[in-house]
Amino acid sequence: MDESLTKGRKSLNVDIYSIPIESFFHSAFSIDCVVFGIDRKEVKVLLIQRGAAPFENFWALPGDLVFPDEDLDTAAVRILRDLTSLRDIHFKQVKTFGEVNRHPLGRVITIAYYAFVKLEDYAPVASFWAKRTRWHSIDALPKLAFDHRNIIDTCVAKLKEDIVQYPIWKDVLPAKFTLTQLQEVYEGVLNTTFDKGNFRKKVGSYRFLKALNEMQTGVSHRPAELYSFNQREFDKARQKGWRFDL
C-alpha cells in the first residue's frame, strides 16, 4: 500500500477522534410537515408563506426547530398546530435530511413527516410566524425555501409507494364511496389513467370492498353504487401479499 496514503488515513483518524465531544452537540433538529390532500385527481400539499428569516416571504413546508426537551412526534404535532392551526392529523415519519449546508444559519438535521387527509375536513389558518397558508398543486409548486422541493418529491414518492400497499385512500374518501371516486384517488396519486372497465374488474375482486346495495343521492348524473371498506378483510388480503397492481 502507498505509504503516503497510509499516513493520510492515520492523520485523518487522529483529526476525527481528537474533536472535543462538545462539538458534536452544536447541531439542531427540525421537523417539516408534508400534508397532502386530493381534489378529484389533483394532489395538493399544504404550504405556508414564511414571515421570518431566512427565506422570509418564501413559500415553504410547515416546519420549525425541535425543542431540546421535546421528542420528534410531539414536535411534529406542535409545529403543524402552531403554524397552521391544524390538529388531529395522523403522521408517518418518512426520511431524515442531513446535508451539511442545507440551512444558512448552521447545521440543521430535518425529519420529514407526511399525512394524507381529506381537504374538506381541514381549514388551515396561518399563525405564529406563518403569514399565509395555501394548498398548492404538487404539479405547480412555487419557488420554495431551503430544500423543501426535494422533501416534497421524496414524500410524493412515499405516497405512491404506500397507496399500492395500504388503503390510505380511505382517509380521503367518505365512508360510503363509488368506484369512480376510488379510481380518481389512485389516478391522482399515481399520476396515471386507468381504463374504467379494467379498474372496476380489478377492484371488484377485492373482498375488502363491500357493495352496499345503495346508490348515490343528490347527484346530477346517473347515481352510482356505493361501497365501503372492510378492515378485517383487508388484513387477510395483506397476509396473502395483497398489492394494488393494474
PDB file of C-alpha atoms in Angstrom:
ATOM      1  CA  MET A   1       0.000   0.000   0.000  1.00  0.00           C
ATOM      2  CA  ASP A   2       1.164   3.528  -0.761  1.00  0.00           C
ATOM      3  CA  GLU A   3       2.881   4.819   2.411  1.00  0.00           C
ATOM      4  CA  SER A   4       1.569   8.353   1.916  1.00  0.00           C
ATOM      5  CA  LEU A   5      -1.973   7.008   1.717  1.00  0.00           C
ATOM      6  CA  THR A   6      -1.486   5.068   4.955  1.00  0.00           C
ATOM      7  CA  LYS A   7      -0.128   8.145   6.711  1.00  0.00           C
ATOM      8  CA  GLY A   8      -3.025  10.212   5.389  1.00  0.00           C
ATOM      9  CA  ARG A   9      -5.535   7.772   6.824  1.00  0.00           C
ATOM     10  CA  LYS A  10      -3.825   7.736  10.198  1.00  0.00           C
ATOM     11  CA  SER A  11      -3.729  11.513  10.221  1.00  0.00           C
ATOM     12  CA  LEU A  12      -7.388  11.678   9.279  1.00  0.00           C
ATOM     13  CA  ASN A  13      -8.320   9.287  12.066  1.00  0.00           C
ATOM     14  CA  VAL A  14      -6.373  11.324  14.603  1.00  0.00           C
ATOM     15  CA  ASP A  15      -8.069  14.529  13.478  1.00  0.00           C
ATOM     16  CA  ILE A  16     -11.538  12.995  13.706  1.00  0.00           C
ATOM     17  CA  TYR A  17     -11.142  11.457  17.129  1.00  0.00           C
ATOM     18  CA  SER A  18      -9.402  14.458  18.621  1.00  0.00           C
ATOM     19  CA  ILE A  19     -12.505  16.635  18.122  1.00  0.00           C
ATOM     20  CA  PRO A  20     -13.917  17.562  21.564  1.00  0.00           C
ATOM     21  CA  ILE A  21     -17.164  15.718  22.200  1.00  0.00           C
ATOM     22  CA  GLU A  22     -18.910  19.026  22.937  1.00  0.00           C
ATOM     23  CA  SER A  23     -18.545  19.961  19.266  1.00  0.00           C
ATOM     24  CA  PHE A  24     -20.924  17.199  18.276  1.00  0.00           C
ATOM     25  CA  PHE A  25     -23.785  18.830  20.197  1.00  0.00           C
ATOM     26  CA  HIS A  26     -23.932  22.014  18.122  1.00  0.00           C
ATOM     27  CA  SER A  27     -26.412  20.727  15.550  1.00  0.00           C
ATOM     28  CA  ALA A  28     -30.139  21.450  15.580  1.00  0.00           C
ATOM     29  CA  PHE A  29     -33.068  19.222  14.707  1.00  0.00           C
ATOM     30  CA  SER A  30     -36.179  20.334  12.882  1.00  0.00           C
ATOM     31  CA  ILE A  31     -39.456  18.851  11.641  1.00  0.00           C
ATOM     32  CA  ASP A  32     -41.078  19.516   8.273  1.00  0.00           C
ATOM     33  CA  CYS A  33     -44.740  18.523   7.923  1.00  0.00           C
ATOM     34  CA  VAL A  34     -45.815  17.408   4.451  1.00  0.00           C
ATOM     35  CA  VAL A  35     -49.616  17.336   4.430  1.00  0.00           C
ATOM     36  CA  PHE A  36     -51.164  16.055   1.195  1.00  0.00           C
ATOM     37  CA  GLY A  37     -54.775  16.224   0.133  1.00  0.00           C
ATOM     38  CA  ILE A  38     -56.538  15.431  -3.126  1.00  0.00           C
ATOM     39  CA  ASP A  39     -59.128  17.394  -5.100  1.00  0.00           C
ATOM     40  CA  ARG A  40     -60.629  14.869  -7.532  1.00  0.00           C
ATOM     41  CA  LYS A  41     -57.422  13.819  -9.336  1.00  0.00           C
ATOM     42  CA  GLU A  42     -55.207  16.713  -8.237  1.00  0.00           C
ATOM     43  CA  VAL A  43     -52.836  16.053  -5.345  1.00  0.00           C
ATOM     44  CA  LYS A  44     -52.134  19.154  -3.280  1.00  0.00           C
ATOM     45  CA  VAL A  45     -49.670  19.945  -0.494  1.00  0.00           C
ATOM     46  CA  LEU A  46     -50.136  22.458   2.312  1.00  0.00           C
ATOM     47  CA  LEU A  47     -47.598  25.296   2.304  1.00  0.00           C
ATOM     48  CA  ILE A  48     -47.056  28.366   4.463  1.00  0.00           C
ATOM     49  CA  GLN A  49     -45.635  31.716   3.486  1.00  0.00           C
ATOM     50  CA  ARG A  50     -42.762  32.386   5.836  1.00  0.00           C
ATOM     51  CA  GLY A  51     -42.925  35.548   7.917  1.00  0.00           C
ATOM     52  CA  ALA A  52     -39.433  35.141   9.350  1.00  0.00           C
ATOM     53  CA  ALA A  53     -35.853  34.947   8.118  1.00  0.00           C
ATOM     54  CA  PRO A  54     -34.253  33.101   6.487  1.00  0.00           C
ATOM     55  CA  PHE A  55     -36.286  32.891   3.279  1.00  0.00           C
ATOM     56  CA  GLU A  56     -38.814  35.424   4.527  1.00  0.00           C
ATOM     57  CA  ASN A  57     -41.884  35.622   2.255  1.00  0.00           C
ATOM     58  CA  PHE A  58     -40.966  32.367   0.502  1.00  0.00           C
ATOM     59  CA  TRP A  59     -43.454  29.526   0.404  1.00  0.00           C
ATOM     60  CA  ALA A  60     -42.339  26.568   2.480  1.00  0.00           C
ATOM     61  CA  LEU A  61     -43.469  23.462   4.273  1.00  0.00           C
ATOM     62  CA  PRO A  62     -44.779  23.995   7.803  1.00  0.00           C
ATOM     63  CA  GLY A  63     -41.634  23.329   9.797  1.00  0.00           C
ATOM     64  CA  ASP A  64     -39.600  24.501  12.757  1.00  0.00           C
ATOM     65  CA  LEU A  65     -36.916  23.512  15.231  1.00  0.00           C
ATOM     66  CA  VAL A  66     -37.423  20.797  17.828  1.00  0.00           C
ATOM     67  CA  PHE A  67     -37.188  21.966  21.436  1.00  0.00           C
ATOM     68  CA  PRO A  68     -34.312  20.439  23.474  1.00  0.00           C
ATOM     69  CA  ASP A  69     -36.740  18.609  25.779  1.00  0.00           C
ATOM     70  CA  GLU A  70     -39.203  17.519  23.072  1.00  0.00           C
ATOM     71  CA  ASP A  71     -39.496  14.217  21.247  1.00  0.00           C
ATOM     72  CA  LEU A  72     -39.933  14.166  17.476  1.00  0.00           C
ATOM     73  CA  ASP A  73     -43.547  13.007  17.211  1.00  0.00           C
ATOM     74  CA  THR A  74     -44.662  15.607  19.762  1.00  0.00           C
ATOM     75  CA  ALA A  75     -42.754  18.291  17.866  1.00  0.00           C
ATOM     76  CA  ALA A  76     -44.480  17.399  14.587  1.00  0.00           C
ATOM     77  CA  VAL A  77     -47.923  17.827  16.146  1.00  0.00           C
ATOM     78  CA  ARG A  78     -46.945  21.098  17.842  1.00  0.00           C
ATOM     79  CA  ILE A  79     -45.310  22.645  14.791  1.00  0.00           C
ATOM     80  CA  LEU A  80     -48.233  21.952  12.471  1.00  0.00           C
ATOM     81  CA  ARG A  81     -50.689  23.264  15.066  1.00  0.00           C
ATOM     82  CA  ASP A  82     -48.661  26.425  15.776  1.00  0.00           C
ATOM     83  CA  LEU A  83     -48.170  27.354  12.110  1.00  0.00           C
ATOM     84  CA  THR A  84     -51.450  26.236  10.529  1.00  0.00           C
ATOM     85  CA  SER A  85     -53.881  25.681  13.436  1.00  0.00           C
ATOM     86  CA  LEU A  86     -54.455  22.093  12.230  1.00  0.00           C
ATOM     87  CA  ARG A  87     -54.944  19.305  14.751  1.00  0.00           C
ATOM     88  CA  ASP A  88     -55.758  15.603  14.854  1.00  0.00           C
ATOM     89  CA  ILE A  89     -53.692  14.599  11.850  1.00  0.00           C
ATOM     90  CA  HIS A  90     -52.057  11.188  11.679  1.00  0.00           C
ATOM     91  CA  PHE A  91     -48.431  11.494  10.557  1.00  0.00           C
ATOM     92  CA  LYS A  92     -45.935   8.980   9.226  1.00  0.00           C
ATOM     93  CA  GLN A  93     -42.197   9.590   9.531  1.00  0.00           C
ATOM     94  CA  VAL A  94     -40.615   9.410   6.084  1.00  0.00           C
ATOM     95  CA  LYS A  95     -36.932  10.334   5.956  1.00  0.00           C
ATOM     96  CA  THR A  96     -34.153  12.322   7.608  1.00  0.00           C
ATOM     97  CA  PHE A  97     -32.427  15.054   5.589  1.00  0.00           C
ATOM     98  CA  GLY A  98     -28.922  15.778   6.844  1.00  0.00           C
ATOM     99  CA  GLU A  99     -26.903  17.505   4.138  1.00  0.00           C
ATOM    100  CA  VAL A 100     -24.331  19.723   5.842  1.00  0.00           C
ATOM    101  CA  ASN A 101     -25.128  23.068   4.208  1.00  0.00           C
ATOM    102  CA  ARG A 102     -28.889  22.823   3.805  1.00  0.00           C
ATOM    103  CA  HIS A 103     -29.586  25.670   6.275  1.00  0.00           C
ATOM    104  CA  PRO A 104     -27.830  29.061   6.020  1.00  0.00           C
ATOM    105  CA  LEU A 105     -27.589  29.565   9.793  1.00  0.00           C
ATOM    106  CA  GLY A 106     -25.886  26.301  10.688  1.00  0.00           C
ATOM    107  CA  ARG A 107     -26.175  22.540  10.745  1.00  0.00           C
ATOM    108  CA  VAL A 108     -29.834  21.500  10.849  1.00  0.00           C
ATOM    109  CA  ILE A 109     -30.972  17.889  10.532  1.00  0.00           C
ATOM    110  CA  THR A 110     -34.589  17.646   9.415  1.00  0.00           C
ATOM    111  CA  ILE A 111     -37.041  14.796   9.857  1.00  0.00           C
ATOM    112  CA  ALA A 112     -39.912  14.814   7.356  1.00  0.00           C
ATOM    113  CA  TYR A 113     -43.382  13.582   8.284  1.00  0.00           C
ATOM    114  CA  TYR A 114     -46.230  13.136   5.845  1.00  0.00           C
ATOM    115  CA  ALA A 115     -50.010  12.789   6.060  1.00  0.00           C
ATOM    116  CA  PHE A 116     -52.791  12.213   3.527  1.00  0.00           C
ATOM    117  CA  VAL A 117     -56.014  13.991   4.515  1.00  0.00           C
ATOM    118  CA  LYS A 118     -59.468  14.860   3.263  1.00  0.00           C
ATOM    119  CA  LEU A 119     -59.222  18.508   2.171  1.00  0.00           C
ATOM    120  CA  GLU A 120     -62.745  19.463   3.160  1.00  0.00           C
ATOM    121  CA  ASP A 121     -62.135  18.357   6.742  1.00  0.00           C
ATOM    122  CA  TYR A 122     -59.375  20.896   7.367  1.00  0.00           C
ATOM    123  CA  ALA A 123     -59.279  24.691   7.114  1.00  0.00           C
ATOM    124  CA  PRO A 124     -55.706  25.838   7.809  1.00  0.00           C
ATOM    125  CA  VAL A 125     -55.200  29.287   9.318  1.00  0.00           C
ATOM    126  CA  ALA A 126     -51.775  30.894   9.458  1.00  0.00           C
ATOM    127  CA  SER A 127     -50.500  31.596  12.954  1.00  0.00           C
ATOM    128  CA  PHE A 128     -47.303  32.282  14.901  1.00  0.00           C
ATOM    129  CA  TRP A 129     -44.707  33.405  12.334  1.00  0.00           C
ATOM    130  CA  ALA A 130     -46.501  31.981   9.277  1.00  0.00           C
ATOM    131  CA  LYS A 131     -48.064  34.753   7.171  1.00  0.00           C
ATOM    132  CA  ARG A 132     -50.377  32.703   4.959  1.00  0.00           C
ATOM    133  CA  THR A 133     -51.363  29.122   4.256  1.00  0.00           C
ATOM    134  CA  ARG A 134     -52.415  27.657   0.937  1.00  0.00           C
ATOM    135  CA  TRP A 135     -52.955  24.281  -0.704  1.00  0.00           C
ATOM    136  CA  HIS A 136     -50.714  24.066  -3.782  1.00  0.00           C
ATOM    137  CA  SER A 137     -50.882  21.507  -6.572  1.00  0.00           C
ATOM    138  CA  ILE A 138     -47.745  19.351  -6.492  1.00  0.00           C
ATOM    139  CA  ASP A 139     -47.550  19.899 -10.258  1.00  0.00           C
ATOM    140  CA  ALA A 140     -47.421  23.702  -9.953  1.00  0.00           C
ATOM    141  CA  LEU A 141     -45.265  24.498  -6.938  1.00  0.00           C
ATOM    142  CA  PRO A 142     -43.779  27.974  -6.438  1.00  0.00           C
ATOM    143  CA  LYS A 143     -40.112  28.544  -5.650  1.00  0.00           C
ATOM    144  CA  LEU A 144     -39.630  27.075  -2.188  1.00  0.00           C
ATOM    145  CA  ALA A 145     -37.414  27.795   0.813  1.00  0.00           C
ATOM    146  CA  PHE A 146     -34.476  25.580   1.771  1.00  0.00           C
ATOM    147  CA  ASP A 147     -34.542  22.119   0.151  1.00  0.00           C
ATOM    148  CA  HIS A 148     -38.286  21.774   0.544  1.00  0.00           C
ATOM    149  CA  ARG A 149     -38.855  20.806  -3.091  1.00  0.00           C
ATOM    150  CA  ASN A 150     -36.612  17.794  -2.532  1.00  0.00           C
ATOM    151  CA  ILE A 151     -38.502  16.915   0.651  1.00  0.00           C
ATOM    152  CA  ILE A 152     -41.862  17.135  -1.136  1.00  0.00           C
ATOM    153  CA  ASP A 153     -40.610  14.982  -4.023  1.00  0.00           C
ATOM    154  CA  THR A 154     -39.396  12.371  -1.535  1.00  0.00           C
ATOM    155  CA  CYS A 155     -42.762  12.337   0.238  1.00  0.00           C
ATOM    156  CA  VAL A 156     -44.658  12.121  -3.064  1.00  0.00           C
ATOM    157  CA  ALA A 157     -42.635   9.005  -3.868  1.00  0.00           C
ATOM    158  CA  LYS A 158     -43.554   7.606  -0.442  1.00  0.00           C
ATOM    159  CA  LEU A 159     -47.231   8.417  -1.035  1.00  0.00           C
ATOM    160  CA  LYS A 160     -47.133   6.490  -4.316  1.00  0.00           C
ATOM    161  CA  GLU A 161     -45.394   3.577  -2.616  1.00  0.00           C
ATOM    162  CA  ASP A 162     -47.941   3.480   0.193  1.00  0.00           C
ATOM    163  CA  ILE A 163     -51.095   3.641  -1.932  1.00  0.00           C
ATOM    164  CA  VAL A 164     -50.270   0.384  -3.723  1.00  0.00           C
ATOM    165  CA  GLN A 165     -49.620  -1.381  -0.407  1.00  0.00           C
ATOM    166  CA  TYR A 166     -52.105   0.113   2.035  1.00  0.00           C
ATOM    167  CA  PRO A 167     -55.659   1.518   1.819  1.00  0.00           C
ATOM    168  CA  ILE A 168     -54.590   5.105   2.514  1.00  0.00           C
ATOM    169  CA  TRP A 169     -57.301   6.196   0.078  1.00  0.00           C
ATOM    170  CA  LYS A 170     -59.878   5.511   2.800  1.00  0.00           C
ATOM    171  CA  ASP A 171     -58.562   8.562   4.665  1.00  0.00           C
ATOM    172  CA  VAL A 172     -59.602  10.882   1.824  1.00  0.00           C
ATOM    173  CA  LEU A 173     -62.866   9.243   0.744  1.00  0.00           C
ATOM    174  CA  PRO A 174     -66.234   9.292   2.501  1.00  0.00           C
ATOM    175  CA  ALA A 175     -67.237   6.173   4.448  1.00  0.00           C
ATOM    176  CA  LYS A 176     -69.527   5.287   1.535  1.00  0.00           C
ATOM    177  CA  PHE A 177     -67.870   5.861  -1.831  1.00  0.00           C
ATOM    178  CA  THR A 178     -68.173   4.970  -5.503  1.00  0.00           C
ATOM    179  CA  LEU A 179     -65.625   3.072  -7.570  1.00  0.00           C
ATOM    180  CA  THR A 180     -65.206   6.207  -9.690  1.00  0.00           C
ATOM    181  CA  GLN A 181     -64.147   8.162  -6.601  1.00  0.00           C
ATOM    182  CA  LEU A 182     -61.707   5.394  -5.702  1.00  0.00           C
ATOM    183  CA  GLN A 183     -60.292   5.346  -9.220  1.00  0.00           C
ATOM    184  CA  GLU A 184     -59.762   9.106  -9.169  1.00  0.00           C
ATOM    185  CA  VAL A 185     -57.673   8.852  -5.990  1.00  0.00           C
ATOM    186  CA  TYR A 186     -55.479   6.116  -7.454  1.00  0.00           C
ATOM    187  CA  GLU A 187     -55.075   8.030 -10.709  1.00  0.00           C
ATOM    188  CA  GLY A 188     -54.258  11.290  -8.947  1.00  0.00           C
ATOM    189  CA  VAL A 189     -51.625   9.833  -6.641  1.00  0.00           C
ATOM    190  CA  LEU A 190     -50.028   7.568  -9.242  1.00  0.00           C
ATOM    191  CA  ASN A 191     -50.279  10.269 -11.938  1.00  0.00           C
ATOM    192  CA  THR A 192     -51.782   7.918 -14.484  1.00  0.00           C
ATOM    193  CA  THR A 193     -55.074   6.942 -16.127  1.00  0.00           C
ATOM    194  CA  PHE A 194     -56.739   3.542 -15.889  1.00  0.00           C
ATOM    195  CA  ASP A 195     -59.274   2.035 -18.225  1.00  0.00           C
ATOM    196  CA  LYS A 196     -62.578   2.256 -16.351  1.00  0.00           C
ATOM    197  CA  GLY A 197     -63.646  -1.297 -17.148  1.00  0.00           C
ATOM    198  CA  ASN A 198     -60.301  -2.843 -16.219  1.00  0.00           C
ATOM    199  CA  PHE A 199     -60.165  -0.888 -12.966  1.00  0.00           C
ATOM    200  CA  ARG A 200     -63.658  -1.963 -11.930  1.00  0.00           C
ATOM    201  CA  LYS A 201     -62.922  -5.581 -12.809  1.00  0.00           C
ATOM    202  CA  LYS A 202     -59.744  -5.476 -10.711  1.00  0.00           C
ATOM    203  CA  VAL A 203     -61.095  -3.803  -7.574  1.00  0.00           C
ATOM    204  CA  GLY A 204     -64.370  -5.679  -7.873  1.00  0.00           C
ATOM    205  CA  SER A 205     -62.454  -8.806  -6.909  1.00  0.00           C
ATOM    206  CA  TYR A 206     -61.312  -7.293  -3.604  1.00  0.00           C
ATOM    207  CA  ARG A 207     -63.289  -8.803  -0.746  1.00  0.00           C
ATOM    208  CA  PHE A 208     -62.439  -5.799   1.449  1.00  0.00           C
ATOM    209  CA  LEU A 209     -64.578  -3.586  -0.803  1.00  0.00           C
ATOM    210  CA  LYS A 210     -68.186  -4.256   0.174  1.00  0.00           C
ATOM    211  CA  ALA A 211     -71.055  -3.337  -2.141  1.00  0.00           C
ATOM    212  CA  LEU A 212     -73.742  -1.737  -0.001  1.00  0.00           C
ATOM    213  CA  ASN A 213     -76.751  -2.141  -2.303  1.00  0.00           C
ATOM    214  CA  GLU A 214     -77.147   1.625  -2.002  1.00  0.00           C
ATOM    215  CA  MET A 215     -76.954   4.298  -4.677  1.00  0.00           C
ATOM    216  CA  GLN A 216     -75.718   7.862  -4.633  1.00  0.00           C
ATOM    217  CA  THR A 217     -78.290  10.527  -3.915  1.00  0.00           C
ATOM    218  CA  GLY A 218     -78.423  14.214  -4.723  1.00  0.00           C
ATOM    219  CA  VAL A 219     -76.224  13.978  -7.848  1.00  0.00           C
ATOM    220  CA  SER A 220     -76.961  15.463 -11.273  1.00  0.00           C
ATOM    221  CA  HIS A 221     -75.637  12.421 -13.137  1.00  0.00           C
ATOM    222  CA  ARG A 222     -76.729   8.795 -13.078  1.00  0.00           C
ATOM    223  CA  PRO A 223     -76.340   7.570  -9.466  1.00  0.00           C
ATOM    224  CA  ALA A 224     -73.552   5.057  -8.902  1.00  0.00           C
ATOM    225  CA  GLU A 225     -73.437   2.155  -6.485  1.00  0.00           C
ATOM    226  CA  LEU A 226     -71.837   2.793  -3.098  1.00  0.00           C
ATOM    227  CA  TYR A 227     -69.126   0.736  -1.418  1.00  0.00           C
ATOM    228  CA  SER A 228     -67.469   0.610   1.996  1.00  0.00           C
ATOM    229  CA  PHE A 229     -64.100  -0.613   3.277  1.00  0.00           C
ATOM    230  CA  ASN A 230     -63.748  -3.698   5.484  1.00  0.00           C
ATOM    231  CA  GLN A 231     -60.552  -3.595   7.563  1.00  0.00           C
ATOM    232  CA  ARG A 232     -60.740  -7.231   8.652  1.00  0.00           C
ATOM    233  CA  GLU A 233     -60.920  -8.493   5.080  1.00  0.00           C
ATOM    234  CA  PHE A 234     -58.077  -6.197   4.081  1.00  0.00           C
ATOM    235  CA  ASP A 235     -55.884  -7.593   6.863  1.00  0.00           C
ATOM    236  CA  LYS A 236     -56.497 -11.069   5.449  1.00  0.00           C
ATOM    237  CA  ALA A 237     -55.568  -9.875   1.964  1.00  0.00           C
ATOM    238  CA  ARG A 238     -52.360  -8.267   3.250  1.00  0.00           C
ATOM    239  CA  GLN A 239     -51.348 -11.512   4.924  1.00  0.00           C
ATOM    240  CA  LYS A 240     -51.592 -13.131   1.500  1.00  0.00           C
ATOM    241  CA  GLY A 241     -49.377 -10.450  -0.034  1.00  0.00           C
ATOM    242  CA  TRP A 242     -52.025  -8.128  -1.485  1.00  0.00           C
ATOM    243  CA  ARG A 243     -50.726  -5.232  -3.583  1.00  0.00           C
ATOM    244  CA  PHE A 244     -52.578  -2.956  -5.987  1.00  0.00           C
ATOM    245  CA  ASP A 245     -51.340  -3.683  -9.488  1.00  0.00           C
ATOM    246  CA  LEU A 246     -53.216  -2.892 -12.677  1.00  0.00           C
TER     247      LEU A 246
END
